[in-house]
Structure formats: structure tokens, C-alpha cells
Amino acid sequence: MEHLDVPKLKLHGFNNLTKTLSFNMYDICYTKTPKDREAYIDYIDEQYNADRLTQILTTVTQIIGANILNISKQDYEPQGASVTILISENPLPQPSVDQQCASPGPIPEIIATHLDKSHITVHTYPEYHPTDGISTFRADIDVSTCGEISPLKALNYLIHSFDADMMTLDYKVRGFTRDITGNKLFIDHPIDSIQNFIPEHIKHLYHMIDVNVYQENIFHTKCKLKNFDLNNYLFGYTKDELHPGTAQSIAKKVRHEMDEIFYGTNVTEAMFTIDDY
């Protein structure tokens, strides 16, 4: 594909901007018994163990065009995993138009840029309610880079790597770099919302809320699936196997859990009306 020429920033030395993407995803499940709950946690631990997470982060590293210096990974008892990858600059050709514009990134074609003293981390947090049968899995991924490209170019791939009921996305550009005249640059790429870096077919699936502080280069987006099908939240059985009243009660618990996470507060009643489940 042919690209237009992009004027190269004329900087005094290296690009010193630090760009950090925090990607948090949530998966909600209802389990009938403590045994089912343990089976769900075991399933999550297997699906997102340290080796699988390392593969995901390695692909992220390829997307942003970095070199892996070191990988540290660990599975925990009784549950959870962590991976940290230290990455360095990769002196490859000038980024293309697609790399610098506000648009979704690839899945997972390689993008080239310059990076230094950067890292990628992931931590998982399986947990459950002590009495209500609700289990929640959270994965936190942080991609921190120095250089010309934003780690938001890895967001499209990360979204496709996790089957998320909800996502919390934070992006911040810190510090400044100077051009050759000494003028400070506090950001070097266009952005007015993280949503610009999410494909349209993904955005149609989620309710989204933005909180952006433009003068501080801080961007925040929360996402919650629009459509609710109780079958997607039951582990090992379907709603057809439940009494309608039981199914409605479980649906209320699940959606209440999702609302509390989405709005970031405990609520006494679910913030929705159940029309179908």
C-alpha cells in the first residue's frame, strides 16, 4: 500500500516523550456452586497463564516495533499470573502515515519506531464474591514507550486478544521533547479520544464514556457491552436449564456487578431494568 510522505519532526536529540497505555479488561461469570467456581478459576488460569500472556505481549512488542531485552513471568498460587517485558529501541525506517494518525492499529502486522527504556506488563486478578456466586476476572496491561509511536497502536490487537465484558482504557503522554529551535513539544501525534484507535465494529458493541483532560494529555475511556445474554455469563450450563425466576435473579446479580464496575461505585440497586435475559 502506498503512503503519503510524513514530515519528520526535527528534534534536538532523542524524542523524550513517554506514552503509557493502561488496558484493563473484565470478564464476569456466575457459578452455582463452590465447585463450579473453582472450575471457572482453573479455566481462567489456564486460558491466561503466564505462557499465553507472554505470547500476547510478545506480539504487542512486534506491533510497536521494539526489541525484547528481558522477559520475567510467573504463575501464582492459588491463582493469577504476571509477565513483565523490558524492551528497547529498534532503529528501523520512519513510521508510515498509518502509524502516526489517529486510527486503529494492526492485528498484528509489524510497525517500526524508536523506543528506549520502555516496558510492557500484565497482571491477572481472578476473584469472587463470598456468597452470591459472582466471579470476576480482571487483567491489567500497561504498555509504556518512549519515541515517536503511541502504544495505542497495540490497542486493537489487545482488544481482540481478550473476550472482555468491560474495558477501562487510560492513556497519558508525559514529559516533553524539544525541536531544534528549543521549542517544547508536549505531544507529537493527534488524539482527541482513545475511541479513535478502536475499530468501528468494536465500538458498536459497547456503551462508552470518555473523560479527557486535554491540557494534561490524559485520556480515559470506559466500555461496557450493550447486549446482554445470560448464557454468556453462566459456567457449564444454560439459562434454559433454570427456572425463569432463578434466571432473572442471576441476571440481576450479573448486571449489578457490571454496573458497579462500570460506574466505579457500590450501588444499592442495579442501574438497569431487565427486559430480557
PDB file of C-alpha atoms in Angstrom:
ATOM      1  CA  MET A   1       0.000   0.000   0.000  1.00  0.00           C
ATOM      2  CA  GLU A   2       1.311   3.462  -0.913  1.00  0.00           C
ATOM      3  CA  HIS A   3       1.627   6.060   1.829  1.00  0.00           C
ATOM      4  CA  LEU A   4       1.969   9.833   1.744  1.00  0.00           C
ATOM      5  CA  ASP A   5       5.243  11.296   2.965  1.00  0.00           C
ATOM      6  CA  VAL A   6       5.107  12.405   6.604  1.00  0.00           C
ATOM      7  CA  PRO A   7       7.220  15.396   7.620  1.00  0.00           C
ATOM      8  CA  LYS A   8       9.765  14.160  10.128  1.00  0.00           C
ATOM      9  CA  LEU A   9       9.915  16.039  13.413  1.00  0.00           C
ATOM     10  CA  LYS A  10      13.201  17.887  13.657  1.00  0.00           C
ATOM     11  CA  LEU A  11      14.148  17.312  17.279  1.00  0.00           C
ATOM     12  CA  HIS A  12      17.051  18.345  19.438  1.00  0.00           C
ATOM     13  CA  GLY A  13      18.323  14.870  20.277  1.00  0.00           C
ATOM     14  CA  PHE A  14      16.038  11.947  21.109  1.00  0.00           C
ATOM     15  CA  ASN A  15      12.226  12.076  21.395  1.00  0.00           C
ATOM     16  CA  ASN A  16      11.840  12.235  25.195  1.00  0.00           C
ATOM     17  CA  LEU A  17       8.053  11.900  25.394  1.00  0.00           C
ATOM     18  CA  THR A  18       6.791   8.965  27.452  1.00  0.00           C
ATOM     19  CA  LYS A  19       3.467   7.453  26.364  1.00  0.00           C
ATOM     20  CA  THR A  20       1.624   4.948  28.538  1.00  0.00           C
ATOM     21  CA  LEU A  21      -1.464   2.891  27.737  1.00  0.00           C
ATOM     22  CA  SER A  22      -3.252   1.092  30.571  1.00  0.00           C
ATOM     23  CA  PHE A  23      -5.662  -1.562  29.314  1.00  0.00           C
ATOM     24  CA  ASN A  24      -7.941  -3.177  31.904  1.00  0.00           C
ATOM     25  CA  MET A  25     -10.422  -5.873  30.910  1.00  0.00           C
ATOM     26  CA  TYR A  26     -13.097  -7.654  32.947  1.00  0.00           C
ATOM     27  CA  ASP A  27     -14.856 -10.989  32.490  1.00  0.00           C
ATOM     28  CA  ILE A  28     -17.902 -11.742  34.660  1.00  0.00           C
ATOM     29  CA  CYS A  29     -19.286 -15.222  35.373  1.00  0.00           C
ATOM     30  CA  TYR A  30     -21.968 -16.778  37.578  1.00  0.00           C
ATOM     31  CA  THR A  31     -21.239 -20.145  39.171  1.00  0.00           C
ATOM     32  CA  LYS A  32     -23.858 -22.185  41.022  1.00  0.00           C
ATOM     33  CA  THR A  33     -21.603 -23.995  43.481  1.00  0.00           C
ATOM     34  CA  PRO A  34     -18.169 -23.578  45.082  1.00  0.00           C
ATOM     35  CA  LYS A  35     -17.010 -26.481  42.891  1.00  0.00           C
ATOM     36  CA  ASP A  36     -18.182 -24.652  39.761  1.00  0.00           C
ATOM     37  CA  ARG A  37     -16.436 -21.520  40.990  1.00  0.00           C
ATOM     38  CA  GLU A  38     -13.164 -23.392  41.412  1.00  0.00           C
ATOM     39  CA  ALA A  39     -13.578 -24.866  37.932  1.00  0.00           C
ATOM     40  CA  TYR A  40     -14.096 -21.373  36.463  1.00  0.00           C
ATOM     41  CA  ILE A  41     -10.998 -20.009  38.219  1.00  0.00           C
ATOM     42  CA  ASP A  42      -8.997 -23.006  36.959  1.00  0.00           C
ATOM     43  CA  TYR A  43     -10.302 -22.372  33.434  1.00  0.00           C
ATOM     44  CA  ILE A  44      -9.295 -18.694  33.573  1.00  0.00           C
ATOM     45  CA  ASP A  45      -5.870 -19.569  34.977  1.00  0.00           C
ATOM     46  CA  GLU A  46      -5.331 -21.976  32.089  1.00  0.00           C
ATOM     47  CA  GLN A  47      -6.609 -19.578  29.417  1.00  0.00           C
ATOM     48  CA  TYR A  48      -4.497 -16.692  30.674  1.00  0.00           C
ATOM     49  CA  ASN A  49      -1.458 -18.372  32.181  1.00  0.00           C
ATOM     50  CA  ALA A  50       1.986 -16.767  32.079  1.00  0.00           C
ATOM     51  CA  ASP A  51       2.958 -18.501  28.828  1.00  0.00           C
ATOM     52  CA  ARG A  52      -0.183 -17.331  26.988  1.00  0.00           C
ATOM     53  CA  LEU A  53       0.220 -13.810  28.346  1.00  0.00           C
ATOM     54  CA  THR A  54       3.863 -13.800  27.238  1.00  0.00           C
ATOM     55  CA  GLN A  55       2.742 -14.661  23.695  1.00  0.00           C
ATOM     56  CA  ILE A  56       0.264 -11.753  23.725  1.00  0.00           C
ATOM     57  CA  LEU A  57       2.827  -9.257  24.999  1.00  0.00           C
ATOM     58  CA  THR A  58       5.446 -10.523  22.562  1.00  0.00           C
ATOM     59  CA  THR A  59       3.049  -9.749  19.707  1.00  0.00           C
ATOM     60  CA  VAL A  60       2.428  -6.299  21.190  1.00  0.00           C
ATOM     61  CA  THR A  61       6.191  -5.774  21.142  1.00  0.00           C
ATOM     62  CA  GLN A  62       6.263  -6.716  17.463  1.00  0.00           C
ATOM     63  CA  ILE A  63       3.399  -4.349  16.663  1.00  0.00           C
ATOM     64  CA  ILE A  64       5.207  -1.369  18.162  1.00  0.00           C
ATOM     65  CA  GLY A  65       8.483  -2.413  16.544  1.00  0.00           C
ATOM     66  CA  ALA A  66      10.577  -2.983  19.656  1.00  0.00           C
ATOM     67  CA  ASN A  67      13.349  -5.356  20.737  1.00  0.00           C
ATOM     68  CA  ILE A  68      12.825  -7.646  23.731  1.00  0.00           C
ATOM     69  CA  LEU A  69      15.636  -7.304  26.268  1.00  0.00           C
ATOM     70  CA  ASN A  70      14.252  -9.436  29.070  1.00  0.00           C
ATOM     71  CA  ILE A  71      11.128 -11.428  29.978  1.00  0.00           C
ATOM     72  CA  SER A  72      10.054 -12.150  33.541  1.00  0.00           C
ATOM     73  CA  LYS A  73       6.933 -14.306  34.014  1.00  0.00           C
ATOM     74  CA  GLN A  74       5.230 -16.025  36.926  1.00  0.00           C
ATOM     75  CA  ASP A  75       2.119 -18.115  37.629  1.00  0.00           C
ATOM     76  CA  TYR A  76       0.841 -17.759  41.188  1.00  0.00           C
ATOM     77  CA  GLU A  77      -0.893 -19.995  43.711  1.00  0.00           C
ATOM     78  CA  PRO A  78      -3.763 -20.201  44.194  1.00  0.00           C
ATOM     79  CA  GLN A  79      -4.450 -18.095  41.078  1.00  0.00           C
ATOM     80  CA  GLY A  80      -3.221 -15.320  38.812  1.00  0.00           C
ATOM     81  CA  ALA A  81      -0.175 -14.616  36.666  1.00  0.00           C
ATOM     82  CA  SER A  82       2.225 -11.778  35.810  1.00  0.00           C
ATOM     83  CA  VAL A  83       4.552 -11.002  32.922  1.00  0.00           C
ATOM     84  CA  THR A  84       6.988  -8.108  32.510  1.00  0.00           C
ATOM     85  CA  ILE A  85       8.907  -7.476  29.292  1.00  0.00           C
ATOM     86  CA  LEU A  86      11.705  -4.914  29.126  1.00  0.00           C
ATOM     87  CA  ILE A  87      12.029  -3.511  25.607  1.00  0.00           C
ATOM     88  CA  SER A  88      14.468  -1.231  23.826  1.00  0.00           C
ATOM     89  CA  GLU A  89      14.636   0.871  20.701  1.00  0.00           C
ATOM     90  CA  ASN A  90      14.658  -0.745  17.288  1.00  0.00           C
ATOM     91  CA  PRO A  91      16.338   1.523  14.703  1.00  0.00           C
ATOM     92  CA  LEU A  92      14.037   0.919  11.747  1.00  0.00           C
ATOM     93  CA  PRO A  93      12.652   3.203   8.995  1.00  0.00           C
ATOM     94  CA  GLN A  94      10.466   6.263   9.507  1.00  0.00           C
ATOM     95  CA  PRO A  95       6.903   5.431  10.613  1.00  0.00           C
ATOM     96  CA  SER A  96       4.198   5.485   7.946  1.00  0.00           C
ATOM     97  CA  VAL A  97       1.059   7.620   7.849  1.00  0.00           C
ATOM     98  CA  ASP A  98      -0.946   4.818   9.475  1.00  0.00           C
ATOM     99  CA  GLN A  99       1.405   4.791  12.440  1.00  0.00           C
ATOM    100  CA  GLN A 100       1.038   8.495  13.145  1.00  0.00           C
ATOM    101  CA  CYS A 101      -2.665   9.086  12.504  1.00  0.00           C
ATOM    102  CA  ALA A 102      -5.481   8.535  14.998  1.00  0.00           C
ATOM    103  CA  SER A 103      -6.727   5.192  13.750  1.00  0.00           C
ATOM    104  CA  PRO A 104      -6.871   1.551  14.935  1.00  0.00           C
ATOM    105  CA  GLY A 105      -3.652  -0.414  14.792  1.00  0.00           C
ATOM    106  CA  PRO A 106      -2.952  -3.727  13.083  1.00  0.00           C
ATOM    107  CA  ILE A 107      -3.681  -7.318  14.112  1.00  0.00           C
ATOM    108  CA  PRO A 108      -0.749  -7.929  14.231  1.00  0.00           C
ATOM    109  CA  GLU A 109       1.349  -6.548  11.368  1.00  0.00           C
ATOM    110  CA  ILE A 110       4.699  -5.179  12.475  1.00  0.00           C
ATOM    111  CA  ILE A 111       5.141  -1.427  12.953  1.00  0.00           C
ATOM    112  CA  ALA A 112       8.571   0.192  13.246  1.00  0.00           C
ATOM    113  CA  THR A 113       9.606   3.036  15.525  1.00  0.00           C
ATOM    114  CA  HIS A 114      12.254   4.136  18.016  1.00  0.00           C
ATOM    115  CA  LEU A 115      11.929   3.105  21.657  1.00  0.00           C
ATOM    116  CA  ASP A 116      14.201   3.214  24.661  1.00  0.00           C
ATOM    117  CA  LYS A 117      13.866   2.290  28.346  1.00  0.00           C
ATOM    118  CA  SER A 118      10.340   1.009  27.800  1.00  0.00           C
ATOM    119  CA  HIS A 119       8.349  -1.890  29.203  1.00  0.00           C
ATOM    120  CA  ILE A 120       5.165  -3.916  28.922  1.00  0.00           C
ATOM    121  CA  THR A 121       3.488  -5.605  31.876  1.00  0.00           C
ATOM    122  CA  VAL A 122       0.398  -7.711  32.574  1.00  0.00           C
ATOM    123  CA  HIS A 123      -1.123  -8.890  35.843  1.00  0.00           C
ATOM    124  CA  THR A 124      -4.269 -11.001  36.261  1.00  0.00           C
ATOM    125  CA  TYR A 125      -6.718 -10.919  39.157  1.00  0.00           C
ATOM    126  CA  PRO A 126      -9.296 -13.738  39.378  1.00  0.00           C
ATOM    127  CA  GLU A 127     -11.641 -13.211  42.341  1.00  0.00           C
ATOM    128  CA  TYR A 128     -15.171 -13.999  43.515  1.00  0.00           C
ATOM    129  CA  HIS A 129     -17.995 -12.843  45.779  1.00  0.00           C
ATOM    130  CA  PRO A 130     -18.055 -14.865  49.013  1.00  0.00           C
ATOM    131  CA  THR A 131     -21.777 -15.733  48.847  1.00  0.00           C
ATOM    132  CA  ASP A 132     -23.505 -14.570  45.618  1.00  0.00           C
ATOM    133  CA  GLY A 133     -21.869 -16.877  43.057  1.00  0.00           C
ATOM    134  CA  ILE A 134     -20.356 -13.977  41.091  1.00  0.00           C
ATOM    135  CA  SER A 135     -16.801 -14.468  39.844  1.00  0.00           C
ATOM    136  CA  THR A 136     -14.790 -11.671  38.217  1.00  0.00           C
ATOM    137  CA  PHE A 137     -11.593 -11.918  36.220  1.00  0.00           C
ATOM    138  CA  ARG A 138      -9.520  -8.806  35.581  1.00  0.00           C
ATOM    139  CA  ALA A 139      -6.369  -8.410  33.502  1.00  0.00           C
ATOM    140  CA  ASP A 140      -4.292  -5.216  33.698  1.00  0.00           C
ATOM    141  CA  ILE A 141      -1.872  -4.461  30.863  1.00  0.00           C
ATOM    142  CA  ASP A 142       0.455  -1.456  30.762  1.00  0.00           C
ATOM    143  CA  VAL A 143       2.416  -0.508  27.639  1.00  0.00           C
ATOM    144  CA  SER A 144       4.912   2.287  28.240  1.00  0.00           C
ATOM    145  CA  THR A 145       7.047   3.583  25.369  1.00  0.00           C
ATOM    146  CA  CYS A 146       9.454   6.377  24.549  1.00  0.00           C
ATOM    147  CA  GLY A 147       9.739   7.600  20.979  1.00  0.00           C
ATOM    148  CA  GLU A 148       7.525   8.543  18.075  1.00  0.00           C
ATOM    149  CA  ILE A 149       4.758   5.955  18.095  1.00  0.00           C
ATOM    150  CA  SER A 150       1.907   5.734  20.576  1.00  0.00           C
ATOM    151  CA  PRO A 151       1.254   2.363  22.265  1.00  0.00           C
ATOM    152  CA  LEU A 152      -2.382   2.944  21.290  1.00  0.00           C
ATOM    153  CA  LYS A 153      -1.417   1.217  18.024  1.00  0.00           C
ATOM    154  CA  ALA A 154      -1.406  -2.047  20.030  1.00  0.00           C
ATOM    155  CA  LEU A 155      -4.903  -1.454  21.432  1.00  0.00           C
ATOM    156  CA  ASN A 156      -6.780  -3.074  18.545  1.00  0.00           C
ATOM    157  CA  TYR A 157      -4.775  -6.282  18.978  1.00  0.00           C
ATOM    158  CA  LEU A 158      -5.210  -6.284  22.764  1.00  0.00           C
ATOM    159  CA  ILE A 159      -8.991  -5.934  22.443  1.00  0.00           C
ATOM    160  CA  HIS A 160      -9.046  -8.915  20.088  1.00  0.00           C
ATOM    161  CA  SER A 161      -6.875 -10.953  22.467  1.00  0.00           C
ATOM    162  CA  PHE A 162      -9.355 -10.793  25.360  1.00  0.00           C
ATOM    163  CA  ASP A 163     -13.078 -11.559  25.372  1.00  0.00           C
ATOM    164  CA  ALA A 164     -13.958  -8.572  27.541  1.00  0.00           C
ATOM    165  CA  ASP A 165     -17.355  -7.751  29.019  1.00  0.00           C
ATOM    166  CA  MET A 166     -15.947  -4.399  30.098  1.00  0.00           C
ATOM    167  CA  MET A 167     -12.785  -2.415  29.444  1.00  0.00           C
ATOM    168  CA  THR A 168     -11.172   0.566  31.139  1.00  0.00           C
ATOM    169  CA  LEU A 169      -8.631   2.356  28.947  1.00  0.00           C
ATOM    170  CA  ASP A 170      -6.235   5.059  30.097  1.00  0.00           C
ATOM    171  CA  TYR A 171      -3.649   6.880  28.016  1.00  0.00           C
ATOM    172  CA  LYS A 172      -1.211   9.582  29.078  1.00  0.00           C
ATOM    173  CA  VAL A 173       1.647  11.418  27.402  1.00  0.00           C
ATOM    174  CA  ARG A 174       4.213  12.643  29.930  1.00  0.00           C
ATOM    175  CA  GLY A 175       7.175  14.975  29.810  1.00  0.00           C
ATOM    176  CA  PHE A 176       8.275  16.970  26.787  1.00  0.00           C
ATOM    177  CA  THR A 177      10.750  16.877  23.941  1.00  0.00           C
ATOM    178  CA  ARG A 178      12.357  19.803  22.106  1.00  0.00           C
ATOM    179  CA  ASP A 179      12.550  20.658  18.463  1.00  0.00           C
ATOM    180  CA  ILE A 180      15.777  22.032  17.012  1.00  0.00           C
ATOM    181  CA  THR A 181      14.762  25.606  17.886  1.00  0.00           C
ATOM    182  CA  GLY A 182      14.363  24.665  21.573  1.00  0.00           C
ATOM    183  CA  ASN A 183      10.542  24.806  21.495  1.00  0.00           C
ATOM    184  CA  LYS A 184       8.918  22.254  23.810  1.00  0.00           C
ATOM    185  CA  LEU A 185       6.557  19.628  22.374  1.00  0.00           C
ATOM    186  CA  PHE A 186       4.243  18.057  24.976  1.00  0.00           C
ATOM    187  CA  ILE A 187       2.589  15.699  22.465  1.00  0.00           C
ATOM    188  CA  ASP A 188       3.634  14.682  18.964  1.00  0.00           C
ATOM    189  CA  HIS A 189       0.557  12.977  17.497  1.00  0.00           C
ATOM    190  CA  PRO A 190      -3.137  13.825  17.050  1.00  0.00           C
ATOM    191  CA  ILE A 191      -5.647  12.437  19.571  1.00  0.00           C
ATOM    192  CA  ASP A 192      -8.927  13.701  20.993  1.00  0.00           C
ATOM    193  CA  SER A 193     -10.226  10.334  22.265  1.00  0.00           C
ATOM    194  CA  ILE A 194      -8.997   6.782  22.754  1.00  0.00           C
ATOM    195  CA  GLN A 195     -12.072   5.795  20.745  1.00  0.00           C
ATOM    196  CA  ASN A 196     -10.237   6.966  17.602  1.00  0.00           C
ATOM    197  CA  PHE A 197      -7.988   3.933  17.984  1.00  0.00           C
ATOM    198  CA  ILE A 198     -10.830   1.395  18.326  1.00  0.00           C
ATOM    199  CA  PRO A 199     -12.379  -0.108  15.146  1.00  0.00           C
ATOM    200  CA  GLU A 200     -15.974   0.890  14.389  1.00  0.00           C
ATOM    201  CA  HIS A 201     -17.313  -2.678  14.612  1.00  0.00           C
ATOM    202  CA  ILE A 202     -15.897  -2.941  18.150  1.00  0.00           C
ATOM    203  CA  LYS A 203     -17.278   0.449  19.218  1.00  0.00           C
ATOM    204  CA  HIS A 204     -20.771  -0.606  18.138  1.00  0.00           C
ATOM    205  CA  LEU A 205     -20.655  -3.437  20.707  1.00  0.00           C
ATOM    206  CA  TYR A 206     -20.036  -1.225  23.742  1.00  0.00           C
ATOM    207  CA  HIS A 207     -21.508   1.637  25.701  1.00  0.00           C
ATOM    208  CA  MET A 208     -18.620   4.103  26.052  1.00  0.00           C
ATOM    209  CA  ILE A 209     -17.865   7.010  28.387  1.00  0.00           C
ATOM    210  CA  ASP A 210     -14.945   9.406  27.888  1.00  0.00           C
ATOM    211  CA  VAL A 211     -13.249  11.592  30.482  1.00  0.00           C
ATOM    212  CA  ASN A 212     -10.455  13.552  28.786  1.00  0.00           C
ATOM    213  CA  VAL A 213      -8.189  16.258  30.210  1.00  0.00           C
ATOM    214  CA  TYR A 214      -6.754  17.674  27.010  1.00  0.00           C
ATOM    215  CA  GLN A 215      -4.453  20.275  28.535  1.00  0.00           C
ATOM    216  CA  GLU A 216      -2.767  17.490  30.545  1.00  0.00           C
ATOM    217  CA  ASN A 217      -2.765  14.942  27.679  1.00  0.00           C
ATOM    218  CA  ILE A 218      -4.781  12.494  29.806  1.00  0.00           C
ATOM    219  CA  PHE A 219      -7.407  10.338  28.084  1.00  0.00           C
ATOM    220  CA  HIS A 220      -9.822   7.877  29.715  1.00  0.00           C
ATOM    221  CA  THR A 221     -12.471   5.637  28.137  1.00  0.00           C
ATOM    222  CA  LYS A 222     -14.751   3.064  29.801  1.00  0.00           C
ATOM    223  CA  CYS A 223     -16.569   0.387  27.801  1.00  0.00           C
ATOM    224  CA  LYS A 224     -19.435  -1.990  28.686  1.00  0.00           C
ATOM    225  CA  LEU A 225     -21.099  -4.449  26.339  1.00  0.00           C
ATOM    226  CA  LYS A 226     -24.502  -3.247  25.105  1.00  0.00           C
ATOM    227  CA  ASN A 227     -26.178  -6.600  24.537  1.00  0.00           C
ATOM    228  CA  PHE A 228     -26.809  -8.898  27.479  1.00  0.00           C
ATOM    229  CA  ASP A 229     -27.318 -12.636  27.020  1.00  0.00           C
ATOM    230  CA  LEU A 230     -27.333 -14.552  30.300  1.00  0.00           C
ATOM    231  CA  ASN A 231     -25.912 -17.624  28.562  1.00  0.00           C
ATOM    232  CA  ASN A 232     -22.623 -15.756  28.123  1.00  0.00           C
ATOM    233  CA  TYR A 233     -22.286 -15.471  31.905  1.00  0.00           C
ATOM    234  CA  LEU A 234     -23.198 -18.991  33.022  1.00  0.00           C
ATOM    235  CA  PHE A 235     -20.420 -21.529  33.542  1.00  0.00           C
ATOM    236  CA  GLY A 236     -21.218 -25.095  32.498  1.00  0.00           C
ATOM    237  CA  TYR A 237     -24.956 -24.722  31.809  1.00  0.00           C
ATOM    238  CA  THR A 238     -27.509 -22.532  30.006  1.00  0.00           C
ATOM    239  CA  LYS A 239     -30.461 -20.403  31.124  1.00  0.00           C
ATOM    240  CA  ASP A 240     -32.859 -22.974  29.593  1.00  0.00           C
ATOM    241  CA  GLU A 241     -31.874 -25.287  32.438  1.00  0.00           C
ATOM    242  CA  LEU A 242     -33.001 -22.722  35.033  1.00  0.00           C
ATOM    243  CA  HIS A 243     -36.393 -21.765  36.381  1.00  0.00           C
ATOM    244  CA  PRO A 244     -37.336 -18.374  34.839  1.00  0.00           C
ATOM    245  CA  GLY A 245     -37.376 -16.722  38.257  1.00  0.00           C
ATOM    246  CA  THR A 246     -33.908 -18.098  39.038  1.00  0.00           C
ATOM    247  CA  ALA A 247     -32.593 -16.940  35.673  1.00  0.00           C
ATOM    248  CA  GLN A 248     -33.934 -13.445  36.280  1.00  0.00           C
ATOM    249  CA  SER A 249     -32.353 -13.316  39.743  1.00  0.00           C
ATOM    250  CA  ILE A 250     -28.965 -14.388  38.366  1.00  0.00           C
ATOM    251  CA  ALA A 251     -29.218 -11.868  35.513  1.00  0.00           C
ATOM    252  CA  LYS A 252     -29.872  -9.116  38.032  1.00  0.00           C
ATOM    253  CA  LYS A 253     -26.788 -10.082  40.050  1.00  0.00           C
ATOM    254  CA  VAL A 254     -24.549 -10.207  36.974  1.00  0.00           C
ATOM    255  CA  ARG A 255     -25.733  -6.892  35.587  1.00  0.00           C
ATOM    256  CA  HIS A 256     -25.496  -5.295  39.016  1.00  0.00           C
ATOM    257  CA  GLU A 257     -21.852  -6.430  39.195  1.00  0.00           C
ATOM    258  CA  MET A 258     -21.175  -4.983  35.743  1.00  0.00           C
ATOM    259  CA  ASP A 259     -22.794  -1.649  36.629  1.00  0.00           C
ATOM    260  CA  GLU A 260     -20.759  -1.301  39.812  1.00  0.00           C
ATOM    261  CA  ILE A 261     -17.529  -1.923  37.916  1.00  0.00           C
ATOM    262  CA  PHE A 262     -18.511   0.351  35.024  1.00  0.00           C
ATOM    263  CA  TYR A 263     -19.544   3.286  37.220  1.00  0.00           C
ATOM    264  CA  GLY A 264     -16.794   2.657  39.779  1.00  0.00           C
ATOM    265  CA  THR A 265     -19.060   2.647  42.824  1.00  0.00           C
ATOM    266  CA  ASN A 266     -21.128   0.341  45.011  1.00  0.00           C
ATOM    267  CA  VAL A 267     -24.856   0.735  44.354  1.00  0.00           C
ATOM    268  CA  THR A 268     -27.787  -0.498  46.410  1.00  0.00           C
ATOM    269  CA  GLU A 269     -29.863  -1.370  43.346  1.00  0.00           C
ATOM    270  CA  ALA A 270     -28.871  -2.328  39.823  1.00  0.00           C
ATOM    271  CA  MET A 271     -28.892   0.652  37.459  1.00  0.00           C
ATOM    272  CA  PHE A 272     -30.924  -1.079  34.787  1.00  0.00           C
ATOM    273  CA  THR A 273     -34.305  -2.596  34.019  1.00  0.00           C
ATOM    274  CA  ILE A 274     -34.332  -6.247  32.996  1.00  0.00           C
ATOM    275  CA  ASP A 275     -36.203  -6.560  29.722  1.00  0.00           C
ATOM    276  CA  ASP A 276     -34.731  -9.863  28.623  1.00  0.00           C
ATOM    277  CA  TYR A 277     -32.099 -12.247  29.815  1.00  0.00           C
TER     278      TYR A 277
END
